[in-house]
Coordinates of C-alpha atoms in Angstrom, one line a residue:
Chain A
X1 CA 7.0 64.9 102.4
X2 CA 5.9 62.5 105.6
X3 CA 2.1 61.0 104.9
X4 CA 0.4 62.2 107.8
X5 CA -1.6 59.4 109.4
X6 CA -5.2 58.3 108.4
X7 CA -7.9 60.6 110.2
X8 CA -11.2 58.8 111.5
X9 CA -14.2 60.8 111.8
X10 CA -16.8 58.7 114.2
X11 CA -18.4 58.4 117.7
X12 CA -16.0 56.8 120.1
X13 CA -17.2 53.3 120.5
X14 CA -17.5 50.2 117.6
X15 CA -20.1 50.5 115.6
X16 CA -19.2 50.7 111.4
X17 CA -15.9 52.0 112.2
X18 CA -14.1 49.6 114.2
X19 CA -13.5 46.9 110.3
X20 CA -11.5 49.8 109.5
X21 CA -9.8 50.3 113.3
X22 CA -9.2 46.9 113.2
X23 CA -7.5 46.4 109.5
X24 CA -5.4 49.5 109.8
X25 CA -4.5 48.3 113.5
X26 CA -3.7 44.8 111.2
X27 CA -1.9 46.9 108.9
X28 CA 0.4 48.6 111.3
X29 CA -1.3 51.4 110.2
X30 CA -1.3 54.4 112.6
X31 CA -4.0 56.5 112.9
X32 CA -6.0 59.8 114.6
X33 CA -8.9 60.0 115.5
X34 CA -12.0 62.6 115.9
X35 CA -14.8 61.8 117.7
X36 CA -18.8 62.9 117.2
X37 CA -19.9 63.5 120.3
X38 CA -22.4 66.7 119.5
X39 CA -24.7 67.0 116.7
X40 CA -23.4 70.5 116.0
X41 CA -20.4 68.3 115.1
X42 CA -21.8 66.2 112.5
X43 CA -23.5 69.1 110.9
X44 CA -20.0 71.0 110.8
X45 CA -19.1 68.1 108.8
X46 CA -22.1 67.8 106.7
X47 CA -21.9 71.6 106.0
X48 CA -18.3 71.8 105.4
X49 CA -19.1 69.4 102.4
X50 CA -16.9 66.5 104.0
X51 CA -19.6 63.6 103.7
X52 CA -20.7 62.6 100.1
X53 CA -23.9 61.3 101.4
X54 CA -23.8 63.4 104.7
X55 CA -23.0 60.0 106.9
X56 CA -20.0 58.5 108.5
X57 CA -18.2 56.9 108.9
X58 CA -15.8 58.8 107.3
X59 CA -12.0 58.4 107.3
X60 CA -9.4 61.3 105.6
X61 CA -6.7 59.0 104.0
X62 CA -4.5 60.1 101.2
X63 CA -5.7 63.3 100.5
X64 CA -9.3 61.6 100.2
X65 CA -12.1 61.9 102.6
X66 CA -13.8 58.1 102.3
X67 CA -17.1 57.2 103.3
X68 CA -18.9 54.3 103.0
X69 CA -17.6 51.5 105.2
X70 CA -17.1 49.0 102.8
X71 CA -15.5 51.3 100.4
X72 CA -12.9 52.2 103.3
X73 CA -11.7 48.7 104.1
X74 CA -11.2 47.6 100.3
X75 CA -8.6 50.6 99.8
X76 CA -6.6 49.7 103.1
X77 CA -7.0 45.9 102.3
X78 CA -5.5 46.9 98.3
X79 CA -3.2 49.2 99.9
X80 CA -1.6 47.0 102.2
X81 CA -1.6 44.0 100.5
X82 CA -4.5 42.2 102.4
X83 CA -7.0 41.1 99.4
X84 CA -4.8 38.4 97.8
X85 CA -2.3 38.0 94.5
X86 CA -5.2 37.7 92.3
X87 CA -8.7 38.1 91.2
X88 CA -10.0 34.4 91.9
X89 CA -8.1 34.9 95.9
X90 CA -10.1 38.9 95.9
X91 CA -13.2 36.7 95.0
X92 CA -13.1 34.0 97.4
X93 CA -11.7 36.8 100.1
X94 CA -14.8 39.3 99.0
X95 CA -17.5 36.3 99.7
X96 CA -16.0 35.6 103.0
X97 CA -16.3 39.0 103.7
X98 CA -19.5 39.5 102.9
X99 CA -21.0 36.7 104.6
X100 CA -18.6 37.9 108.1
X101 CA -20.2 41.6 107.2
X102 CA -23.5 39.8 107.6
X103 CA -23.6 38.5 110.6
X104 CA -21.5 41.4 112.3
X105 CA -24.2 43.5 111.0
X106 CA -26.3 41.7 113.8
X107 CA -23.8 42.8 116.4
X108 CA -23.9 46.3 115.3
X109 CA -27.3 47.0 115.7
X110 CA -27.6 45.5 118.6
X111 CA -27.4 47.9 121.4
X112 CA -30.1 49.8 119.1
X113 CA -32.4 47.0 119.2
X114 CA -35.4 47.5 122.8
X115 CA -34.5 45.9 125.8
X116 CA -37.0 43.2 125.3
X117 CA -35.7 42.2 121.8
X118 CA -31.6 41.7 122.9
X119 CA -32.2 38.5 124.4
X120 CA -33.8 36.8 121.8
X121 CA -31.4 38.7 119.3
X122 CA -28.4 37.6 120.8
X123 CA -30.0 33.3 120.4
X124 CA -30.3 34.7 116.9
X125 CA -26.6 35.5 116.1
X126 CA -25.3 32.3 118.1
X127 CA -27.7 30.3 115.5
X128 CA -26.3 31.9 112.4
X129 CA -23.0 32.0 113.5
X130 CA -22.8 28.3 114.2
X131 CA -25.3 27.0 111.4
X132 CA -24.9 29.1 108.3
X133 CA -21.0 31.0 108.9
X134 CA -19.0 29.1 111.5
X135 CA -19.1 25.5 109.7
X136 CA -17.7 27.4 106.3
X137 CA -14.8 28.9 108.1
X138 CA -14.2 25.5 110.0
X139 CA -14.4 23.4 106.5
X140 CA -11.9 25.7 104.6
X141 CA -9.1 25.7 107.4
X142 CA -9.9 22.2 107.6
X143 CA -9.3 21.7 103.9
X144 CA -6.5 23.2 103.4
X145 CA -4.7 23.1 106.8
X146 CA -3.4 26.8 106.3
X147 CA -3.1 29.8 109.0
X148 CA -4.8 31.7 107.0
X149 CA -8.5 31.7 104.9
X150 CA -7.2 32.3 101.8
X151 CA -3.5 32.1 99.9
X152 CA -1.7 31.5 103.1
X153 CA -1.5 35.0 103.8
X154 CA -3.3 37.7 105.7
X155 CA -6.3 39.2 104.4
X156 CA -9.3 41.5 104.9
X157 CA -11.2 38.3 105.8
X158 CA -8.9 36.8 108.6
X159 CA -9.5 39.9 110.3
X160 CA -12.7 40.7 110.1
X161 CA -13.4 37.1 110.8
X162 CA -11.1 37.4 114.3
X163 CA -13.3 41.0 114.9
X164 CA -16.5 39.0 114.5
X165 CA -15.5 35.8 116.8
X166 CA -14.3 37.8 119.8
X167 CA -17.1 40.2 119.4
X168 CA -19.5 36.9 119.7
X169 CA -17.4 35.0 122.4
X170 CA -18.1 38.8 124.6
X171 CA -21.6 37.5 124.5
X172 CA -21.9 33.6 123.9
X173 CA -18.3 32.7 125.5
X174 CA -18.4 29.1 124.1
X175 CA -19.5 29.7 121.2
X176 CA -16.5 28.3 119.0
X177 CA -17.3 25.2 121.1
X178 CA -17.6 22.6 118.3
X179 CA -15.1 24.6 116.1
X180 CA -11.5 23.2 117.1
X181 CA -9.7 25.1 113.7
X182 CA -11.7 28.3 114.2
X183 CA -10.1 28.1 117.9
X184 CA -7.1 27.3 116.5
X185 CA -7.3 30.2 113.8
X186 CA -8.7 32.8 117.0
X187 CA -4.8 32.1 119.1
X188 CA -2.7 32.3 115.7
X189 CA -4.6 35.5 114.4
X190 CA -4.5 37.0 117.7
X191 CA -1.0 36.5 117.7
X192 CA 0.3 38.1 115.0
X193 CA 2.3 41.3 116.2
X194 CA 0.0 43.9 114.6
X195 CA -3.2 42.3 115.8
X196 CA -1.7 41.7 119.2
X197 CA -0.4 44.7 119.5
X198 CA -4.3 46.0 119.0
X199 CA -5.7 43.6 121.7
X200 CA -4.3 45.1 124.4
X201 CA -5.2 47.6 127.0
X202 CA -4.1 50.8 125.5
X203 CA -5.0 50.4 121.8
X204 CA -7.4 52.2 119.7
X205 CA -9.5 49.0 119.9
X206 CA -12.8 50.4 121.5
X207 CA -14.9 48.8 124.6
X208 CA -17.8 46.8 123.9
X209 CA -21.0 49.2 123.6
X210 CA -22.4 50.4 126.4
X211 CA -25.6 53.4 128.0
X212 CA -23.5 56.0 126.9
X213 CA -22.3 54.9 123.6
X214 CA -25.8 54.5 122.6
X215 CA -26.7 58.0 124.4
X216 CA -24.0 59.5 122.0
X217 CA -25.1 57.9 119.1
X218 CA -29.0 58.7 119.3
X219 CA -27.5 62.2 120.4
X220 CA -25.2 62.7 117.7
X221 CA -27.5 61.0 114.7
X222 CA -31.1 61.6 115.8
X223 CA -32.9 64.6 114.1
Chain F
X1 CA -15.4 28.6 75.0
X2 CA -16.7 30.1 78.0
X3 CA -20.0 29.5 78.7
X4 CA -22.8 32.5 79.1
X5 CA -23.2 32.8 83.5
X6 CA -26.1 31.3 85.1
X7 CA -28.3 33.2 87.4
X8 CA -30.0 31.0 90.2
X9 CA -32.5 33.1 92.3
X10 CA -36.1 33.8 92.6
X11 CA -38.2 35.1 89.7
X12 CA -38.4 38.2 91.4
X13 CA -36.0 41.4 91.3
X14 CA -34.8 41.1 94.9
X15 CA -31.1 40.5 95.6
X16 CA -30.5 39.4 91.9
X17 CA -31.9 42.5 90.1
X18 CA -28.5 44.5 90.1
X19 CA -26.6 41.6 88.4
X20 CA -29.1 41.2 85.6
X21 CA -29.1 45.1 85.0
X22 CA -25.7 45.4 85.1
X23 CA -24.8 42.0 83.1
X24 CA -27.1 43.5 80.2
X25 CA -25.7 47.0 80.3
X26 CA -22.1 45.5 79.9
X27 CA -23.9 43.2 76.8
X28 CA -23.3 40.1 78.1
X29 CA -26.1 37.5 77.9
X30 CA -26.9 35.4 80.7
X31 CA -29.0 32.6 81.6
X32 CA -31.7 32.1 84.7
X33 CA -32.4 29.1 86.3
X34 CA -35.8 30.2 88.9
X35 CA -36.4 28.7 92.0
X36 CA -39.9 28.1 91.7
X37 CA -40.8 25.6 94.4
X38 CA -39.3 24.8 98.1
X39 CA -37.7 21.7 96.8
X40 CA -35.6 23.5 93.9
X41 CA -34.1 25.6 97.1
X42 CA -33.5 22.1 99.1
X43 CA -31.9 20.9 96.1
X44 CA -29.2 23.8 95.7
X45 CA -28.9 24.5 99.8
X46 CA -28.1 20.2 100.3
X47 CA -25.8 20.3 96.9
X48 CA -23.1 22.5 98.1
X49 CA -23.4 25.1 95.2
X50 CA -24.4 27.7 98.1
X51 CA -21.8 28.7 100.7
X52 CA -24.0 30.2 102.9
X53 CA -27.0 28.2 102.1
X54 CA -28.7 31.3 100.4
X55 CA -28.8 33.4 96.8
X56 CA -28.2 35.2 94.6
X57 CA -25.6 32.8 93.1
X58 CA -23.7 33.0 90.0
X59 CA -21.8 30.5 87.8
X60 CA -19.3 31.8 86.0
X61 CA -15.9 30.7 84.9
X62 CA -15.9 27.3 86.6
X63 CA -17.2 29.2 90.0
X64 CA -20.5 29.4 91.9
X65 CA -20.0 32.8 93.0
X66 CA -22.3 34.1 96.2
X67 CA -22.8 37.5 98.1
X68 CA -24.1 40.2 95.8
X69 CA -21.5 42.5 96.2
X70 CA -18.9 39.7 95.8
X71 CA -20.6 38.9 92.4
X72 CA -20.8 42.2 91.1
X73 CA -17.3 43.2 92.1
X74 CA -16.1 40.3 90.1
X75 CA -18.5 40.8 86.5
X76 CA -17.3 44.1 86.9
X77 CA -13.5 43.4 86.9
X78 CA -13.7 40.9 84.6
X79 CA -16.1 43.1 82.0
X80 CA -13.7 46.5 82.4
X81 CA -16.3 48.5 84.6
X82 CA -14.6 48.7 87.6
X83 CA -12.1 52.0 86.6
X84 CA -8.5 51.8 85.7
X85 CA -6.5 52.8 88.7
X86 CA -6.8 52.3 92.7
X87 CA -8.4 56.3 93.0
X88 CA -11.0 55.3 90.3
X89 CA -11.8 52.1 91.9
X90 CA -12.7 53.7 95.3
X91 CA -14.8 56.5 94.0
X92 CA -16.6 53.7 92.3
X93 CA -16.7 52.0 95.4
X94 CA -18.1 54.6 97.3
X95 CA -20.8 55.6 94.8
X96 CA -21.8 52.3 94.9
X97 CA -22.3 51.7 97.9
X98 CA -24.1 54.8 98.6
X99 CA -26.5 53.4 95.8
X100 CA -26.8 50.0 97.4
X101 CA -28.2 51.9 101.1
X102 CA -30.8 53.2 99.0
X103 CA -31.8 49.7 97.2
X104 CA -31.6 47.9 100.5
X105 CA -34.6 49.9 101.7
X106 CA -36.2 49.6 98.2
X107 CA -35.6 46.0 98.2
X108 CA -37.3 45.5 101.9
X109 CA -40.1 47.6 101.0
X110 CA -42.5 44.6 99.8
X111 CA -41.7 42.6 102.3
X112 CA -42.5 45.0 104.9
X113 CA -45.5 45.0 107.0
X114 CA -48.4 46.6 105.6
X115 CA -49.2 48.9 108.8
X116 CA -45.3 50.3 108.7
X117 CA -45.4 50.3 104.2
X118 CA -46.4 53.9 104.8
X119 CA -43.5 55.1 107.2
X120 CA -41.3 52.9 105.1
X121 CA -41.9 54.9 101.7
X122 CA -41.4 58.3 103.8
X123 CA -38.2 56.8 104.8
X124 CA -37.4 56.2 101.1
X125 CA -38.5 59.1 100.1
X126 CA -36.7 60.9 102.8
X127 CA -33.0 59.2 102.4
X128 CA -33.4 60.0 98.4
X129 CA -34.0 63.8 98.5
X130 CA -31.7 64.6 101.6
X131 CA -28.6 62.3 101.1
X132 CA -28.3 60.6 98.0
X133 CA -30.1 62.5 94.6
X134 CA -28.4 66.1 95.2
X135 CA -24.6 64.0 95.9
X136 CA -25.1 62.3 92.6
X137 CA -26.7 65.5 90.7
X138 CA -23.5 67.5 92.5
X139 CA -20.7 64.6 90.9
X140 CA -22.8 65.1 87.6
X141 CA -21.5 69.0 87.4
X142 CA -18.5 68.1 86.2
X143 CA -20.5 68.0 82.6
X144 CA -19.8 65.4 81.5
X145 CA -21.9 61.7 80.3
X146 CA -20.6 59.8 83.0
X147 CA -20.3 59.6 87.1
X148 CA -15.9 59.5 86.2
X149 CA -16.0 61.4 83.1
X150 CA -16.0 60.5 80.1
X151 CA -16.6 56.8 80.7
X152 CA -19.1 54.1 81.9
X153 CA -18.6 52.6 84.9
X154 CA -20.7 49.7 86.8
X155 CA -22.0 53.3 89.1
X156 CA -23.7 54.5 86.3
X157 CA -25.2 51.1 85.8
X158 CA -26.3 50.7 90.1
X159 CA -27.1 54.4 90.0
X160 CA -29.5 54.6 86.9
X161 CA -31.1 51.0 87.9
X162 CA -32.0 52.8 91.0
X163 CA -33.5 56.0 89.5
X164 CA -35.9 53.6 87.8
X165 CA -37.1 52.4 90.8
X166 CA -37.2 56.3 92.3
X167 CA -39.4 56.7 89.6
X168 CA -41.4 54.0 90.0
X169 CA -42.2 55.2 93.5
X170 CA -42.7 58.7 92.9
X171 CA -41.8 60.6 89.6
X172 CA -41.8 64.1 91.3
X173 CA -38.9 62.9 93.4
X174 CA -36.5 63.4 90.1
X175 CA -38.5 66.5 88.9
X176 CA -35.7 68.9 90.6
X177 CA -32.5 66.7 89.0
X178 CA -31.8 67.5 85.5
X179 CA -28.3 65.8 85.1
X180 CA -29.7 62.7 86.8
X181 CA -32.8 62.6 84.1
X182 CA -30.2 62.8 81.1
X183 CA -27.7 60.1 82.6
X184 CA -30.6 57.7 83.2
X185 CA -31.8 58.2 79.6
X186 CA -28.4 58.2 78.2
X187 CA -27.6 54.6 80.2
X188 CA -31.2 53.2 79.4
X189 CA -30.4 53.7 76.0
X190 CA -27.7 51.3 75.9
X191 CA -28.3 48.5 73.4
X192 CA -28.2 45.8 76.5
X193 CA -30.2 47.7 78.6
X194 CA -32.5 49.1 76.4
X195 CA -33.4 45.4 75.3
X196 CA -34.0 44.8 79.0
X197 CA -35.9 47.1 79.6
X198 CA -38.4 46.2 77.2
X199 CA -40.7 43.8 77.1
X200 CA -40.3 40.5 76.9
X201 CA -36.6 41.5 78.2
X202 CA -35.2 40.1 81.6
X203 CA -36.0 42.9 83.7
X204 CA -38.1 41.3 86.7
X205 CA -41.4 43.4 87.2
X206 CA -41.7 45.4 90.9
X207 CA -43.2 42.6 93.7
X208 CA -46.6 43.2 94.3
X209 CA -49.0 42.2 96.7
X210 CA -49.8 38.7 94.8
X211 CA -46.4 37.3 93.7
X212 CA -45.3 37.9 97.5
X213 CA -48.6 35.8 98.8
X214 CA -47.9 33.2 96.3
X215 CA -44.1 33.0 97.2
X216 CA -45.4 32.7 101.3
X217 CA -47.4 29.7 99.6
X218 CA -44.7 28.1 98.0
X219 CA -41.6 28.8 100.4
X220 CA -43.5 29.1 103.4
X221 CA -42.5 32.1 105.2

């Protein structure tokens, strides 16, 4: 019996589902995709006992209905090989994660945030990026001279790294400036077949947010 | 020999409160080092010991450890909490983190200004009743002690720490949840937990009003 491809359950634009578009896109992962447009939709789903805490994202995988983004991307990353050989490489991959999951928390809620607050939100990120994440990054590829953060191979946090730095470059475009590995790391991540593959025009990769993803959203999630 | 982990955080429940609950419910003793002033902060963010310049942090097996989740994911590997197969590991996961959305708001909630504290606890109290308590009381049908079964796992651990603090805000809120009221007795009762739960155990006390002005004293924020 054929596995039938991974089923995403979502609004169509980033927001907490586009870690998981992105590391199944990694993956060479194929995948469908349903979008929430109405919030007849979402209730269908909340009354059709889909959502164990009546939120999405959600993603139907294995014969599994997963919610909870993190919980989503550790099962792909174990699944495909993309969380290291060991427990000290999961560690070190789970705390880069984190601290990535962090700051593109800040991107996330952006478009939420009022007009008058964006500005001075978007000053924010580049500060955090480039004084508390950025110089991490730049110091471990420095160290060890590797493609890759951690065990010279792919992982969950190359990519969600890559999804965080050309989310921040949409707004700040020099913002890996003073960060000549993290460039270096961007072009040679990029590259890799999957990931390239995901970058252009075509893909399920979705547009930056825009009036009418945040229409849908408020729509859709709004009581 | 491997020596006991050290805690390095605030003495305050915070960030850090899920480790110490779960470390005691798996009955390993830990030790706490409290930043008490702005210089012992200075001291760890110049030293390197914080990868991101903040806590919690955790040393443990020859690592200072960061990121709660990070932290937790690795004591509960290493102590046997995390299930025994990929399936088991993700219901965990999710449980988990559908625990952690509700102690994120409960965390915030003495920080937050007092003019929105009000909204804030309708918030809480709203999230609780509609999303999270009847999920958890619906898992618990299956009839048995635990969240998988027949065996603890670090959800039962995050969940129960977090019907304390349901509690705390409002007993009525668990009057309706009969199987969550008999797993949170059954975990208290733990010999590690039920030593930290009582006094002079290392359960932190809820932030009130006056540790939270002295802390604006001391760390200036």
């Amino acid at each position: 019996m054929m596995a039938s491809k991974p089923k995403l359950h979502y609004p169509n634009g980033r927001g907490r589902m586009e870690s998981v578009r992105w590391v199944l896109a990694a993956a060479g992962v194929e995948f469908d995709e349903d979008f929430l447009e109405t919030k007849e939709q979402l209730q269908k789903l909340q009354d059709g006992n889909h959502l164990l805490f009546q939120q999405v994202p959600m993603v139907e995988i294995d014969g599994m209905k997963l919610v909870q983004t993190r919980s989503i991307l550790h099962y792909i990353a174990d699944k495909h090989h993309l969380f290291g050989k060991d427990l000290k490489e999961r560690t070190l991959i789970d705390m880069y994660v984190e601290g990535t999951l962090d700051l593109l928390e800040l991107i996330i809620m952006h478009p939420f945030l009022k007009p008058d607050d964006q500005q001075k939100e978007v000053v924010i990120m580049a500060q955090k990026a480039i004084i508390r994440y950025f110089p991490v990054f730049e110091k471990v590829l420095r160290g060890h001279g590797q493609r890759f953060l951690v065990g010279n191979q792919l992982s969950l946090a190359d990519i969600i790294l890559l999804q965080t730095i050309l989310a921040l470059e949409e707004k700040i475009p020099n913002i890996l400036s003073a960060f000549p590995h993290l460039q270096e790391f961007t072009v040679k991540i990029s590259n890799i077949p999957t990931i390239k593959k995901f970058l252009e025009p075509g893909s399920k990769k979705k547009p930056p947010p825009d009036d009418i993803y945040v229409r849908t959203v408020y729509n859709v999630f709004m009581p | 020999m491997e020596g006991k982990p050290v805690l390095h955080y605030f003495k305050a429940r915070g960030r850090m409160e899920s480790i110490r609950w779960f470390l005691a419910a798996a009955g390993v003793e830990f030790e706490e080092k409290f930043i008490e002033t702005a210089e012992d902060l200075n001291k760890l963010k110049n030293d390197g010991s914080l990868m991101f310049k903040q806590v919690p942090m955790v040393e443990i097996d020859g690592m200072k450890l960061v990121q709660t989740r990070a932290i937790l994911n690795y004591l509960s590997t290493k102590y046997n909490l995390y299930g025994k197969d990929t399936k088991e590991r993700v219901l965990i996961d999710m449980y988990t983190e559908g625990v952690a959305d509700v102690n994120e708001m409960m965390i915030r909630l003495p920080v937050c200004p007092r003019d929105q504290k009000e909204a804030t606890i309708a918030k809480i109290k709203e999230k609780t009743t509609v999303h999270f308590l009847p999920a958890f009381e619906k898992v618990l049908s299956h009839g048995q002690d635990y969240l998988l079964g027949s065996k603890l796992c670090r959800a039962d651990i995050h969940l129960v720490e977090i019907l304390h603090y349901v509690e705390e805000l409002d007993p009525s809120l668990l009057a309706n949840y009969p199987l969550l009221r008999a797993l949170k007795a059954r975990v208290s009762n733990l010999p590690g937990l039920k030593k930290f739960l009582q006094p002079g155990g290392q359960r932190q006390p809820p932030t009130d009003e006056k540790m939270l002005e002295e802390a604006r004293k001391v760390f200036k924020f």
